[in-house]
Amino acid sequence: MAAIQKLSTQGLELLMKKILFLSLSLCFFAVTHAQLDSSLPSEVPLPQPSSFNASRTWITGGAHAVFWAGSYIALNKAWYADYPKQSFHFFNDNREWMQMDKAGHIWTTYQVSRVSMATWKWAGIPQKKAALLGGISAIAYESIIELQDAYSTEWGFSWGDMAANIAGAATFVLQEMNWQEQRIQVKMSYWSYNYPSSLKERRNKLFGTTTAERMLKDYNSQTYWLSGNLAGLTKSTFFPKWLNLSLGYGADGMLGGFENKWVVNGVPFHRTDIRRTRRIFLSADVDLTKIKTRSKLLRSVFYLTNMIKIPAPALEYN
């Protein structure tokens, strides 16, 4: 631990990137070899382990543990180290960011559950057990972040966040248990919010300076979707198997968690003239996993990118 404490933030960020790369590489490999029969013609053989594989199970479990531990160390040094610590405490943030952060928690645990299940299936775990392990893995990963919040004076343990985490994992697991497929998927889209020049400094402070950071943090630019597969939900042969109908939620005009007021170096800023707006969308979407292909590489790409909603015209209510 003493050696870890001597690492610089940049060194930990580099370590985290390596851990993330290795973990994603394993996930990509596992997805490539997992059963994705919904996107395959029935005559194509499915390359999957026929039974429990102890060595693959140890590899998968070890990869999860390394990713969790690496995330904890890197986040603690790169994110939480700049803020004072205190004893475990709670914080009610349910009114923050017009609940966009809660939608983000649901999307994250849903997607982590989905990819984690693929790795457990690669290890030879039966589908329903793999789905349950995937959901537990996702909640465990998000709990690492929540526990760090609980000991930071800047935040606190949020029951709202945990409820959203459980909801995201449950959305995935319950469908696998009952339908053995995902007829209702949780997706995200990103369209950069048009900040005026006078607010770009505030944007950079809140949401980061790079596009990658803003895609993760900028609630004004995100939309979260419940994407329902029409053929799967209606059991009708009228609809193409890949066609989805999506209900989206977004919000913008937010320059603070609760209100558009903040203080910089003792100087108060009040931008209540900027309206905080909720937006509801209805749009078409595509379930990429329903597109038939013989290419294992394309199946993997479709599986992983299916977490993003494709761009399409939408009806909006705000």
mmCIF file of N, CA and C in Angstrom, residues 147-192:
data_model
loop_
_atom_site.group_PDB
_atom_site.id
_atom_site.type_symbol
_atom_site.label_atom_id
_atom_site.label_comp_id
_atom_site.label_asym_id
_atom_site.label_seq_id
_atom_site.Cartn_x
_atom_site.Cartn_y
_atom_site.Cartn_z
ATOM 1 N N LEU A 147 -19.443 3.790 -2.230
ATOM 2 C CA LEU A 147 -18.764 3.763 -0.939
ATOM 3 C C LEU A 147 -17.718 4.867 -0.841
ATOM 4 N N GLN A 148 -17.050 5.166 -1.946
ATOM 5 C CA GLN A 148 -16.096 6.276 -1.923
ATOM 6 C C GLN A 148 -16.818 7.601 -1.722
ATOM 7 N N ASP A 149 -17.978 7.747 -2.332
ATOM 8 C CA ASP A 149 -18.794 8.948 -2.096
ATOM 9 C C ASP A 149 -19.142 9.087 -0.616
ATOM 10 N N ALA A 150 -19.420 7.942 0.023
ATOM 11 C CA ALA A 150 -19.898 7.953 1.407
ATOM 12 C C ALA A 150 -18.869 8.504 2.381
ATOM 13 N N TYR A 151 -17.578 8.434 2.038
ATOM 14 C CA TYR A 151 -16.525 8.914 2.937
ATOM 15 C C TYR A 151 -15.938 10.251 2.485
ATOM 16 N N SER A 152 -16.543 10.889 1.487
ATOM 17 C CA SER A 152 -16.055 12.172 0.999
ATOM 18 C C SER A 152 -16.973 13.292 1.473
ATOM 19 N N THR A 153 -16.374 14.399 1.940
ATOM 20 C CA THR A 153 -17.185 15.531 2.395
ATOM 21 C C THR A 153 -17.962 16.178 1.259
ATOM 22 N N GLU A 154 -17.489 15.987 0.020
ATOM 23 C CA GLU A 154 -18.131 16.615 -1.132
ATOM 24 C C GLU A 154 -19.437 15.917 -1.510
ATOM 25 N N TRP A 155 -19.522 14.611 -1.198
ATOM 26 C CA TRP A 155 -20.701 13.839 -1.566
ATOM 27 C C TRP A 155 -21.180 13.046 -0.359
ATOM 28 N N GLY A 156 -21.753 11.919 -0.569
ATOM 29 C CA GLY A 156 -22.223 11.043 0.484
ATOM 30 C C GLY A 156 -22.894 9.843 -0.146
ATOM 31 N N PHE A 157 -23.189 8.842 0.682
ATOM 32 C CA PHE A 157 -23.858 7.648 0.168
ATOM 33 C C PHE A 157 -25.275 8.006 -0.240
ATOM 34 N N SER A 158 -25.633 7.692 -1.471
ATOM 35 C CA SER A 158 -26.941 8.069 -2.012
ATOM 36 C C SER A 158 -27.802 6.829 -2.212
ATOM 37 N N TRP A 159 -28.908 6.778 -1.475
ATOM 38 C CA TRP A 159 -29.847 5.677 -1.678
ATOM 39 C C TRP A 159 -30.481 5.763 -3.065
ATOM 40 N N GLY A 160 -30.621 6.973 -3.582
ATOM 41 C CA GLY A 160 -31.169 7.132 -4.926
ATOM 42 C C GLY A 160 -30.271 6.512 -5.977
ATOM 43 N N ASP A 161 -28.952 6.720 -5.813
ATOM 44 C CA ASP A 161 -28.000 6.107 -6.747
ATOM 45 C C ASP A 161 -28.062 4.589 -6.672
ATOM 46 N N MET A 162 -28.116 4.060 -5.457
ATOM 47 C CA MET A 162 -28.152 2.610 -5.298
ATOM 48 C C MET A 162 -29.441 2.022 -5.869
ATOM 49 N N ALA A 163 -30.551 2.746 -5.678
ATOM 50 C CA ALA A 163 -31.813 2.274 -6.255
ATOM 51 C C ALA A 163 -31.729 2.243 -7.775
ATOM 52 N N ALA A 164 -31.098 3.268 -8.359
ATOM 53 C CA ALA A 164 -30.928 3.300 -9.812
ATOM 54 C C ALA A 164 -30.003 2.175 -10.283
ATOM 55 N N ASN A 165 -28.946 1.906 -9.509
ATOM 56 C CA ASN A 165 -28.043 0.803 -9.855
ATOM 57 C C ASN A 165 -28.786 -0.536 -9.872
ATOM 58 N N ILE A 166 -29.578 -0.756 -8.837
ATOM 59 C CA ILE A 166 -30.339 -2.008 -8.753
ATOM 60 C C ILE A 166 -31.360 -2.088 -9.878
ATOM 61 N N ALA A 167 -32.000 -0.960 -10.204
ATOM 62 C CA ALA A 167 -32.996 -0.943 -11.281
ATOM 63 C C ALA A 167 -32.362 -1.299 -12.620
ATOM 64 N N GLY A 168 -31.160 -0.767 -12.881
ATOM 65 C CA GLY A 168 -30.485 -1.068 -14.140
ATOM 66 C C GLY A 168 -30.129 -2.535 -14.263
ATOM 67 N N ALA A 169 -29.567 -3.101 -13.184
ATOM 68 C CA ALA A 169 -29.207 -4.518 -13.201
ATOM 69 C C ALA A 169 -30.452 -5.399 -13.281
ATOM 70 N N ALA A 170 -31.497 -5.027 -12.545
ATOM 71 C CA ALA A 170 -32.727 -5.821 -12.546
ATOM 72 C C ALA A 170 -33.396 -5.810 -13.919
ATOM 73 N N THR A 171 -33.340 -4.668 -14.609
ATOM 74 C CA THR A 171 -33.920 -4.587 -15.956
ATOM 75 C C THR A 171 -33.289 -5.622 -16.871
ATOM 76 N N PHE A 172 -31.979 -5.806 -16.722
ATOM 77 C CA PHE A 172 -31.292 -6.812 -17.538
ATOM 78 C C PHE A 172 -31.587 -8.229 -17.055
ATOM 79 N N VAL A 173 -31.402 -8.479 -15.775
ATOM 80 C CA VAL A 173 -31.473 -9.845 -15.252
ATOM 81 C C VAL A 173 -32.873 -10.423 -15.399
ATOM 82 N N LEU A 174 -33.905 -9.657 -15.078
ATOM 83 C CA LEU A 174 -35.267 -10.186 -15.120
ATOM 84 C C LEU A 174 -35.676 -10.584 -16.536
ATOM 85 N N GLN A 175 -35.213 -9.822 -17.529
ATOM 86 C CA GLN A 175 -35.534 -10.194 -18.912
ATOM 87 C C GLN A 175 -34.832 -11.487 -19.319
ATOM 88 N N GLU A 176 -33.587 -11.645 -18.877
ATOM 89 C CA GLU A 176 -32.880 -12.886 -19.185
ATOM 90 C C GLU A 176 -33.535 -14.080 -18.499
ATOM 91 N N MET A 177 -33.988 -13.871 -17.282
ATOM 92 C CA MET A 177 -34.617 -14.958 -16.544
ATOM 93 C C MET A 177 -35.946 -15.380 -17.171
ATOM 94 N N ASN A 178 -36.715 -14.407 -17.654
ATOM 95 C CA ASN A 178 -38.057 -14.693 -18.154
ATOM 96 C C ASN A 178 -38.121 -14.912 -19.659
ATOM 97 N N TRP A 179 -37.322 -14.162 -20.425
ATOM 98 C CA TRP A 179 -37.410 -14.224 -21.884
ATOM 99 C C TRP A 179 -36.154 -14.789 -22.543
ATOM 100 N N GLN A 180 -35.061 -14.892 -21.803
ATOM 101 C CA GLN A 180 -33.766 -15.299 -22.350
ATOM 102 C C GLN A 180 -33.302 -14.378 -23.480
ATOM 103 N N GLU A 181 -33.765 -13.157 -23.474
ATOM 104 C CA GLU A 181 -33.344 -12.138 -24.424
ATOM 105 C C GLU A 181 -33.744 -10.772 -23.881
ATOM 106 N N GLN A 182 -33.205 -9.724 -24.504
ATOM 107 C CA GLN A 182 -33.483 -8.355 -24.066
ATOM 108 C C GLN A 182 -34.459 -7.706 -25.044
ATOM 109 N N ARG A 183 -35.719 -7.723 -24.688
ATOM 110 C CA ARG A 183 -36.738 -7.105 -25.536
ATOM 111 C C ARG A 183 -36.861 -5.599 -25.265
ATOM 112 N N ILE A 184 -36.462 -5.178 -24.075
ATOM 113 C CA ILE A 184 -36.430 -3.751 -23.730
ATOM 114 C C ILE A 184 -35.009 -3.426 -23.293
ATOM 115 N N GLN A 185 -34.322 -2.598 -24.054
ATOM 116 C CA GLN A 185 -32.929 -2.288 -23.790
ATOM 117 C C GLN A 185 -32.784 -0.843 -23.305
ATOM 118 N N VAL A 186 -31.744 -0.614 -22.529
ATOM 119 C CA VAL A 186 -31.423 0.734 -22.047
ATOM 120 C C VAL A 186 -30.251 1.256 -22.873
ATOM 121 N N LYS A 187 -30.457 2.386 -23.552
ATOM 122 C CA LYS A 187 -29.438 2.926 -24.439
ATOM 123 C C LYS A 187 -29.182 4.396 -24.115
ATOM 124 N N MET A 188 -28.139 4.926 -24.715
ATOM 125 C CA MET A 188 -27.784 6.330 -24.519
ATOM 126 C C MET A 188 -27.460 6.955 -25.865
ATOM 127 N N SER A 189 -27.726 8.248 -25.982
ATOM 128 C CA SER A 189 -27.235 9.010 -27.127
ATOM 129 C C SER A 189 -26.636 10.322 -26.616
ATOM 130 N N TYR A 190 -25.788 10.924 -27.444
ATOM 131 C CA TYR A 190 -25.076 12.143 -27.044
ATOM 132 C C TYR A 190 -25.112 13.141 -28.195
ATOM 133 N N TRP A 191 -25.542 14.355 -27.887
ATOM 134 C CA TRP A 191 -25.512 15.449 -28.843
ATOM 135 C C TRP A 191 -25.048 16.695 -28.083
ATOM 136 N N SER A 192 -23.907 17.236 -28.461
ATOM 137 C CA SER A 192 -23.275 18.303 -27.690
ATOM 138 C C SER A 192 -24.192 19.511 -27.528
#
